[in-house]
mmCIF file of C-alpha atoms in Angstrom:
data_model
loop_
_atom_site.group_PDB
_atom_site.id
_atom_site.type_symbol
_atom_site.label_atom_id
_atom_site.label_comp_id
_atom_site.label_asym_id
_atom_site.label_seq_id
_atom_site.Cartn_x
_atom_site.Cartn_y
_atom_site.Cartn_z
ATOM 1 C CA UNK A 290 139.852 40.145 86.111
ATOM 2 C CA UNK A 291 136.512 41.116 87.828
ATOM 3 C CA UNK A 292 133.529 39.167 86.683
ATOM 4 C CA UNK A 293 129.952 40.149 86.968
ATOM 5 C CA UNK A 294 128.295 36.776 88.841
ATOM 6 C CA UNK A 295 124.323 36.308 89.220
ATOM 7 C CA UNK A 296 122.172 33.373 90.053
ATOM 8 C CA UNK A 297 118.570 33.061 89.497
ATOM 9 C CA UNK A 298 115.940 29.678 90.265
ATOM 10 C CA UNK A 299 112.669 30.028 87.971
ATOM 11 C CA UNK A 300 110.004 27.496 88.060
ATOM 12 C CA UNK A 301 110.464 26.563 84.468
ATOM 13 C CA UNK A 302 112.209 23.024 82.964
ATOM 14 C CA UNK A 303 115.747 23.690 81.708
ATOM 15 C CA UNK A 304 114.279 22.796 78.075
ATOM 16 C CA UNK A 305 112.030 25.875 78.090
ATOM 17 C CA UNK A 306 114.588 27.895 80.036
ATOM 18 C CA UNK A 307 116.954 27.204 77.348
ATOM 19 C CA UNK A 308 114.550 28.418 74.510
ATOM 20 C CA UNK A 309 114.633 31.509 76.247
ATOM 21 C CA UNK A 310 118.248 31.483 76.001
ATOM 22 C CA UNK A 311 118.684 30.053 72.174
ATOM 23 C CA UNK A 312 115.282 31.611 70.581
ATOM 24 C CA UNK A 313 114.517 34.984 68.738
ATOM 25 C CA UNK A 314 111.452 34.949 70.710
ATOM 26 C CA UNK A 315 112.787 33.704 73.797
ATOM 27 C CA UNK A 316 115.581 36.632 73.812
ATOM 28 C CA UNK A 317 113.107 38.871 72.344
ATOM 29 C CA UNK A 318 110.468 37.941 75.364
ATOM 30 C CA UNK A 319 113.104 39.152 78.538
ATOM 31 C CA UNK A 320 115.987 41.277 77.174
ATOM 32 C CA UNK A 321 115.054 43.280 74.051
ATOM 33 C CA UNK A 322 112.430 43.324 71.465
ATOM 34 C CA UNK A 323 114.221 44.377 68.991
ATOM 35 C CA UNK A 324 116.581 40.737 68.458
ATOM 36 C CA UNK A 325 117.515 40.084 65.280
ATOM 37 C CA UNK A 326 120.052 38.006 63.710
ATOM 38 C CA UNK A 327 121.036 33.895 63.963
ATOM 39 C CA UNK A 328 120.895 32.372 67.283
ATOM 40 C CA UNK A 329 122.431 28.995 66.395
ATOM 41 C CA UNK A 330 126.169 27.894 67.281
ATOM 42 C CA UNK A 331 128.631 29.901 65.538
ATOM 43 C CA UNK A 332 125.891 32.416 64.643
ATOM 44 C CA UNK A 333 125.638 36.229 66.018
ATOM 45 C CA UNK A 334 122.685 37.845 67.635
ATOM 46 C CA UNK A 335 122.407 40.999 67.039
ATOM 47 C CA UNK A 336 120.396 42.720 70.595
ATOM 48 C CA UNK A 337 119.394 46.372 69.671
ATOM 49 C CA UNK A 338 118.477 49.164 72.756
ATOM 50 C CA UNK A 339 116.971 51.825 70.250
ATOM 51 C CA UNK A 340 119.374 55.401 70.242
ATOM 52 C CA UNK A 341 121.490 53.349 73.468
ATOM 53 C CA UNK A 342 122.773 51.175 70.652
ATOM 54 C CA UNK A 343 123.338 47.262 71.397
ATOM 55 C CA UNK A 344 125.713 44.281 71.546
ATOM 56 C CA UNK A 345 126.401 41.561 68.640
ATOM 57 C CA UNK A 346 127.030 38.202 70.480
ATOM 58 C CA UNK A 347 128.784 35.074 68.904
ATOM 59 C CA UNK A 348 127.542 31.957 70.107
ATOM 60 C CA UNK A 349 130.090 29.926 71.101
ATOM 61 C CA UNK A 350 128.695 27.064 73.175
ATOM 62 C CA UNK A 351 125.069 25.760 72.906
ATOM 63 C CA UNK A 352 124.391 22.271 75.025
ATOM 64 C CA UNK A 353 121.071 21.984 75.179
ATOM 65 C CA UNK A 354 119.067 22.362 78.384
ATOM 66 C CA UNK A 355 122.269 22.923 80.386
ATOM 67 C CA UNK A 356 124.518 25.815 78.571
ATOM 68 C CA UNK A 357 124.983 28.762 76.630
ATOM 69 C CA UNK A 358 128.247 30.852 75.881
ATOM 70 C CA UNK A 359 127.892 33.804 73.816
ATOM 71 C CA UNK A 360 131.294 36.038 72.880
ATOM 72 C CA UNK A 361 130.722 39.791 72.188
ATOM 73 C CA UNK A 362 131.996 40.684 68.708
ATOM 74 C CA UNK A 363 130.444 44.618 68.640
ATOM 75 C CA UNK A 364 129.205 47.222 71.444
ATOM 76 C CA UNK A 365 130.639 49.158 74.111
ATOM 77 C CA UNK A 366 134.636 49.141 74.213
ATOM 78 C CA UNK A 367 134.221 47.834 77.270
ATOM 79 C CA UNK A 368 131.950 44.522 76.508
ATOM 80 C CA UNK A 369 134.342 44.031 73.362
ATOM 81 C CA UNK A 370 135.505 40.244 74.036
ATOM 82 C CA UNK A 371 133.993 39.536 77.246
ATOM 83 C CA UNK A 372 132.361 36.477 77.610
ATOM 84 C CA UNK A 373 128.698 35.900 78.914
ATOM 85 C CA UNK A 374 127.497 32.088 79.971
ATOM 86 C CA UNK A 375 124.174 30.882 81.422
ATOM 87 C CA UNK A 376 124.783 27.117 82.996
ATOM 88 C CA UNK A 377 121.448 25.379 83.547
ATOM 89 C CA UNK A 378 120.191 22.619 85.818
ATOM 90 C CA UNK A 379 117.249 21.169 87.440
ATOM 91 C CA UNK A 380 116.273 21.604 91.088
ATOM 92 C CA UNK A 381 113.012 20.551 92.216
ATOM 93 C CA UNK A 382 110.614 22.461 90.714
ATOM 94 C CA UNK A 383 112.661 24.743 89.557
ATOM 95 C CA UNK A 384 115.881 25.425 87.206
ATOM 96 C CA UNK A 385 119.175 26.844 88.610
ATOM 97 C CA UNK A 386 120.415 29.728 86.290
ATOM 98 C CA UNK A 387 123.817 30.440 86.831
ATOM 99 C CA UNK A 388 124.693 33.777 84.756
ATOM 100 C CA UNK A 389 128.598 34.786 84.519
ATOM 101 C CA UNK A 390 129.519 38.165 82.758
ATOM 102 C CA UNK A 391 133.783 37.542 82.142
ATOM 103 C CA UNK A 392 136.665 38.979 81.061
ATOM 104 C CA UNK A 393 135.863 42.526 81.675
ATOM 105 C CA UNK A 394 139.504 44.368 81.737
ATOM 106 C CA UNK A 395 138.241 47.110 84.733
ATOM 107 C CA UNK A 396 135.989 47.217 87.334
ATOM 108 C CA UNK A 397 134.867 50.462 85.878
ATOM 109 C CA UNK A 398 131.679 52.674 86.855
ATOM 110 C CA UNK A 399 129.917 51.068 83.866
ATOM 111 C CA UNK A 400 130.493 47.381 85.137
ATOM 112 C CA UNK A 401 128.959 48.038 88.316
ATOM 113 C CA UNK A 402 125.720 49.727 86.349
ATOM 114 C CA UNK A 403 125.957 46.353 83.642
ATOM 115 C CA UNK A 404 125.740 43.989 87.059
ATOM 116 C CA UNK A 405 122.395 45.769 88.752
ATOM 117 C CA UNK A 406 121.331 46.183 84.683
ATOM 118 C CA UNK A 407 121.831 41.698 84.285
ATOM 119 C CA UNK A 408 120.464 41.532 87.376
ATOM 120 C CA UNK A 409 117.095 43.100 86.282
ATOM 121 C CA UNK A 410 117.062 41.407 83.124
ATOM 122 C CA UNK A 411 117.474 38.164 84.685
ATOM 123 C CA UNK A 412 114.284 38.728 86.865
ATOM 124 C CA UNK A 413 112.376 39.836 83.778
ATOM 125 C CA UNK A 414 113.200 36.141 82.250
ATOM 126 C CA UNK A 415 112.065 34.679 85.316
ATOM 127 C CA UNK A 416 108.968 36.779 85.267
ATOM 128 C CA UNK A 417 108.614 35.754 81.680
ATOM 129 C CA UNK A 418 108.901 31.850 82.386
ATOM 130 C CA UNK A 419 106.902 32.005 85.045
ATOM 131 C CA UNK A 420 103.877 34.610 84.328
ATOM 132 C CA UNK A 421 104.180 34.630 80.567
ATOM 133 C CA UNK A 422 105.396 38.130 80.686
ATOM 134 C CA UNK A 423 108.398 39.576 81.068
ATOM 135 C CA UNK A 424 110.009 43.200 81.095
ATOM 136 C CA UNK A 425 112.366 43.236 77.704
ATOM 137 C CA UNK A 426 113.700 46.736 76.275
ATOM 138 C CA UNK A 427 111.791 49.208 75.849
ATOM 139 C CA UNK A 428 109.990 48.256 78.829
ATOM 140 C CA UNK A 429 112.244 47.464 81.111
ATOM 141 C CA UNK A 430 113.085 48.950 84.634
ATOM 142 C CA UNK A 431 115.583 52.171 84.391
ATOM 143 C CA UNK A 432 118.211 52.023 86.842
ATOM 144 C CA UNK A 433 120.305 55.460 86.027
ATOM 145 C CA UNK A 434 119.768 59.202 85.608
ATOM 146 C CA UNK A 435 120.043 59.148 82.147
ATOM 147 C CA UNK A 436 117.198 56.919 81.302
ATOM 148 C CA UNK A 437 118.662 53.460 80.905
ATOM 149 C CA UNK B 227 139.191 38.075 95.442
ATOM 150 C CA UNK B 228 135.913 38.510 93.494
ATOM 151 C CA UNK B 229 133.520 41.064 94.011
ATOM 152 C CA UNK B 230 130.106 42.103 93.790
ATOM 153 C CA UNK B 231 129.630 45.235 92.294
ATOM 154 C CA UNK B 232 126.748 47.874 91.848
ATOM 155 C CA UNK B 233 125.487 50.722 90.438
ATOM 156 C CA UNK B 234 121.951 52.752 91.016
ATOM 157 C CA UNK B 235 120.886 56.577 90.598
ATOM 158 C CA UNK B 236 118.171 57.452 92.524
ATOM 159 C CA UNK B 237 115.974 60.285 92.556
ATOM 160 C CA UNK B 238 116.726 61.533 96.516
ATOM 161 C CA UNK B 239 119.273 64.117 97.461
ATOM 162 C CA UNK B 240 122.856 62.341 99.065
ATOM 163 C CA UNK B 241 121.622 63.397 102.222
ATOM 164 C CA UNK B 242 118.647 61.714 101.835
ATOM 165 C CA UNK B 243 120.527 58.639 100.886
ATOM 166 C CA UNK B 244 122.707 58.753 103.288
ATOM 167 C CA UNK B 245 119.647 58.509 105.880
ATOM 168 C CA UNK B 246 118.720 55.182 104.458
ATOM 169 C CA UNK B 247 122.021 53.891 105.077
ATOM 170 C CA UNK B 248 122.790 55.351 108.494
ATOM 171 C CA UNK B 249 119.600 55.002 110.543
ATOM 172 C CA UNK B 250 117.496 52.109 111.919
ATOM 173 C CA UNK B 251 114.220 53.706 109.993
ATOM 174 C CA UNK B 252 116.328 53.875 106.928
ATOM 175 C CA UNK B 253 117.561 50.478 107.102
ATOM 176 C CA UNK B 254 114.249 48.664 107.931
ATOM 177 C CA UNK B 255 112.752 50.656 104.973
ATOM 178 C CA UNK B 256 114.237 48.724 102.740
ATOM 179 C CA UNK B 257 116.784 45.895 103.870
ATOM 180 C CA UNK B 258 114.952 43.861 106.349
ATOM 181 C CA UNK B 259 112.662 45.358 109.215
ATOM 182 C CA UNK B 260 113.942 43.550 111.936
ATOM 183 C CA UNK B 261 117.048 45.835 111.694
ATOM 184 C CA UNK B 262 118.559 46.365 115.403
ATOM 185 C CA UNK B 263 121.811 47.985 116.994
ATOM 186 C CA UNK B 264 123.827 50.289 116.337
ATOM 187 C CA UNK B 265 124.626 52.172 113.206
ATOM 188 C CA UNK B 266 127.065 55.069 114.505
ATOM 189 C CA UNK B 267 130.579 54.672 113.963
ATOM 190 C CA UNK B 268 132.055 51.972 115.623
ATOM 191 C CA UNK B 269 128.663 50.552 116.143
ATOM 192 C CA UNK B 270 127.057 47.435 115.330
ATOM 193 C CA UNK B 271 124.019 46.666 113.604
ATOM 194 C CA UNK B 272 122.063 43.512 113.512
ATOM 195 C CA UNK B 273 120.209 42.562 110.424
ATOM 196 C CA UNK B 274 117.665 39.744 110.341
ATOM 197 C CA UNK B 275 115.608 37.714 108.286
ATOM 198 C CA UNK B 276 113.900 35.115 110.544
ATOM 199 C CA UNK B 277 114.668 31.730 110.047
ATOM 200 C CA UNK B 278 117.330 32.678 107.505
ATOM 201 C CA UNK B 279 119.519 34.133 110.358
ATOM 202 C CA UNK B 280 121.106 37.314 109.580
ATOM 203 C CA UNK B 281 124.527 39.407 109.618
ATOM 204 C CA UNK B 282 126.385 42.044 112.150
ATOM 205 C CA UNK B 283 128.107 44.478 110.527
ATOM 206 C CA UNK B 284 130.266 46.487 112.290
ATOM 207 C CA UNK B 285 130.094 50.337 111.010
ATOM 208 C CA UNK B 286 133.673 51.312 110.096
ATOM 209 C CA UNK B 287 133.505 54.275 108.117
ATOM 210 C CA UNK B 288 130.745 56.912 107.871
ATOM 211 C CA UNK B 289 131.098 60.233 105.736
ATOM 212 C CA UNK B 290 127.947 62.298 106.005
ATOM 213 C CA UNK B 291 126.244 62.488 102.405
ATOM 214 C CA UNK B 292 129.382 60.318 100.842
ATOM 215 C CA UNK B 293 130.099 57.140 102.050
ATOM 216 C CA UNK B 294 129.393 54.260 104.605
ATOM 217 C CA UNK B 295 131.845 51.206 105.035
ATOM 218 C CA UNK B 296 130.478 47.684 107.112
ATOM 219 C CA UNK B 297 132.540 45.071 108.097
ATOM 220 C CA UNK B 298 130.419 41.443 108.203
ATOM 221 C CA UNK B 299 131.441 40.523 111.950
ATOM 222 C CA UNK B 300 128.704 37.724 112.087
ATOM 223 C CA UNK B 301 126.846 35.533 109.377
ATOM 224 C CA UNK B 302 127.157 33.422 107.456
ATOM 225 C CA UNK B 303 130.765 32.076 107.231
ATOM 226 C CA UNK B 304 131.720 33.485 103.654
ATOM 227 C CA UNK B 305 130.374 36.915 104.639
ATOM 228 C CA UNK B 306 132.293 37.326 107.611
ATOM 229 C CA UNK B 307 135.234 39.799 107.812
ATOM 230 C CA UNK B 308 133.667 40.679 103.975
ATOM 231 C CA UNK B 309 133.215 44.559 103.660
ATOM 232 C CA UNK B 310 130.496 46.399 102.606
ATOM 233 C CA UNK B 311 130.494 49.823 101.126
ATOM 234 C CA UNK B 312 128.024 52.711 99.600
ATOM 235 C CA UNK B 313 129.444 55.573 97.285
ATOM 236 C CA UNK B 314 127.365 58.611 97.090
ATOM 237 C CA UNK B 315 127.835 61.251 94.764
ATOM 238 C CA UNK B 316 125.299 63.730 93.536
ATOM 239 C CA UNK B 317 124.246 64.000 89.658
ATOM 240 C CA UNK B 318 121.470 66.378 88.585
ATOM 241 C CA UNK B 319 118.343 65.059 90.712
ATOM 242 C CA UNK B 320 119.751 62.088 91.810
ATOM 243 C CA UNK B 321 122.043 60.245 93.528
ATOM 244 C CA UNK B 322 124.372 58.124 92.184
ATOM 245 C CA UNK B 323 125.188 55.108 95.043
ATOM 246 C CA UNK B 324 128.130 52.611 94.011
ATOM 247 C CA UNK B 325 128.218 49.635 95.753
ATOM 248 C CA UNK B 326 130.431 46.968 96.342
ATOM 249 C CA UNK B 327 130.572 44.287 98.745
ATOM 250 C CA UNK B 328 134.571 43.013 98.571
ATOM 251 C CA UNK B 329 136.852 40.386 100.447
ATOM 252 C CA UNK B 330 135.104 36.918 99.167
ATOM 253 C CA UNK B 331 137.560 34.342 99.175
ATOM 254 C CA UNK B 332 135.837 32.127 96.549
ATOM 255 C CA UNK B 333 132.714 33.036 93.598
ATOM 256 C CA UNK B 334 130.930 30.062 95.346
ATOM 257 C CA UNK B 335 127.412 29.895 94.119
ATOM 258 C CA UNK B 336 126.067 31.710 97.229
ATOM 259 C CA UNK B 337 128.172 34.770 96.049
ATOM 260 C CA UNK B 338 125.942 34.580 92.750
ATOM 261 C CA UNK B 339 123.096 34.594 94.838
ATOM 262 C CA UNK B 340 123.761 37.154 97.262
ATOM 263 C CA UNK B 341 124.582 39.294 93.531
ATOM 264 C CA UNK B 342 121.812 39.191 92.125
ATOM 265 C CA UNK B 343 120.182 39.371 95.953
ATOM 266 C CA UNK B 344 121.616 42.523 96.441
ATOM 267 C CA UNK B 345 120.536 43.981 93.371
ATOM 268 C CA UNK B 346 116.758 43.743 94.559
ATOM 269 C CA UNK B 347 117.756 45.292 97.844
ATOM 270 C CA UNK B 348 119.485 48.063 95.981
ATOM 271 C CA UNK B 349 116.280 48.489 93.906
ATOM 272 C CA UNK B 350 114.319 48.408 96.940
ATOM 273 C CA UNK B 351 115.995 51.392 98.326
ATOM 274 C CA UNK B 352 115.873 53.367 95.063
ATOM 275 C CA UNK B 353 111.919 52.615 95.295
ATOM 276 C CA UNK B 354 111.755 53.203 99.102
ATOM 277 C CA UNK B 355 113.567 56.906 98.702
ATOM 278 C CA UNK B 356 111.618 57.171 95.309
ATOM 279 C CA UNK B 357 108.055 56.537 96.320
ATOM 280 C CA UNK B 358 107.823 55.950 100.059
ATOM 281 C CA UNK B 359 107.711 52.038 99.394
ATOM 282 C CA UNK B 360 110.644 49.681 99.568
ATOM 283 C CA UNK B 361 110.307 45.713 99.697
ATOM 284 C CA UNK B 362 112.487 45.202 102.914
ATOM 285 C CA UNK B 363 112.353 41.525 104.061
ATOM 286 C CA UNK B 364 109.415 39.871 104.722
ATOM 287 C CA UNK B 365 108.209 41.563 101.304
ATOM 288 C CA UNK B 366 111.316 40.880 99.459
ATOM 289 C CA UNK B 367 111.531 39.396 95.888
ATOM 290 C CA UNK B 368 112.218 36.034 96.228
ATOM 291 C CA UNK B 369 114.933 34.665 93.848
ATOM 292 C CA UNK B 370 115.726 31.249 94.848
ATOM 293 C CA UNK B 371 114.156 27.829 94.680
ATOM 294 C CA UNK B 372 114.053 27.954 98.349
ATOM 295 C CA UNK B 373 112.232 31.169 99.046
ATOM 296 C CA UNK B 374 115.146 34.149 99.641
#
């Protein structure tokens, strides 16, 4: 099964890196405003893109500083299932953010538009770590004809 | 084998595109200026990126407005005999360019990295055929602890 892969250093500790990961705020700060719901293990956060709709994630694995494993339980058929991890460590300066998007059935059109999509999000969490501001929904960079 | 996968529309006709992909101009536009060779059919072209080294890819496919197919013939080891291809297809205004870059025996870590690399690239030459501008190396967004 194809698997969307990403890596990403930001000059942040894993600690705060993690709150990005495992906080409303955090999440709200890099990937959507709108984040609602309970971000603690075995809890679902619910990530809302206005009229584009949104994904509900379990959280599955939480080690502090080091991991987090969310599950999607609602959103595009496609996303239904698939798994999404962010493994942490320290380098330097710097933490090592190694993103994995799994379990995705196809390699469809839509994968290859979620990958460049992560991909931008990522950088807009490292922007936020390291400048204090990052690029979340509705402000974030639009990578297809159709607005999104 | 795992691949990495893309997806961006971009405002520019498919021939337009295509002209990024297929000519020394295009290529330095957005990629990395020191771009050298050959990029006919059965050519070679030589990107580089300084101290960083670089990779030949030989041009194995070209289809004018529609599609351009690389083979890695020198690099670094895990990208050689890798294949790299661009999609075009026209929607509305823009462009839509699929891209995948297939054959990796392993998702090392460096294939995260050259992911998420080749997502700024991408971006670059959506802003390059967008605005005039890309961030080609040396004014690519760095991403790693090391400075690539």
């Amino acid at each position: 099964m194809p698997d969307i892969l990403h890596k990403v250093d930001i000059k942040s500790s894993p600690n705060e890196t993690y709150r990005a990961l495992t906080t409303l705020e955090g999440l709200a700060g890099w990937w959507t405003t709108t984040t609602g719901g309970n971000p603690s293990a075995g809890g679902t956060i619910a990530f809302r893109f206005g009229p584009q709709g949104g994904f509900d994630m379990k959280v599955l694995e939480l080690e502090p500083a080091r991991r987090v494993l969310w599950q999607v339980v609602d959103g595009p058929e496609e996303w239904i299932g698939t798994k999404v991890s962010f493994d942490l460590r320290p380098e330097g300066d710097f933490t090592v953010v190694l993103f994995k998007h799994q379990g995705w059935k196809e390699p469809v059109e839509f994968m290859h538009h979620c990958s460049t999509k992560w991909a931008t999000y990522l950088l807009s969490m490292k922007s936020m770590l390291e400048t204090g501001k990052g690029r979340p929904h509705p402000d974030d960079l639009h990578i297809s004809a159709r607005g999104d």
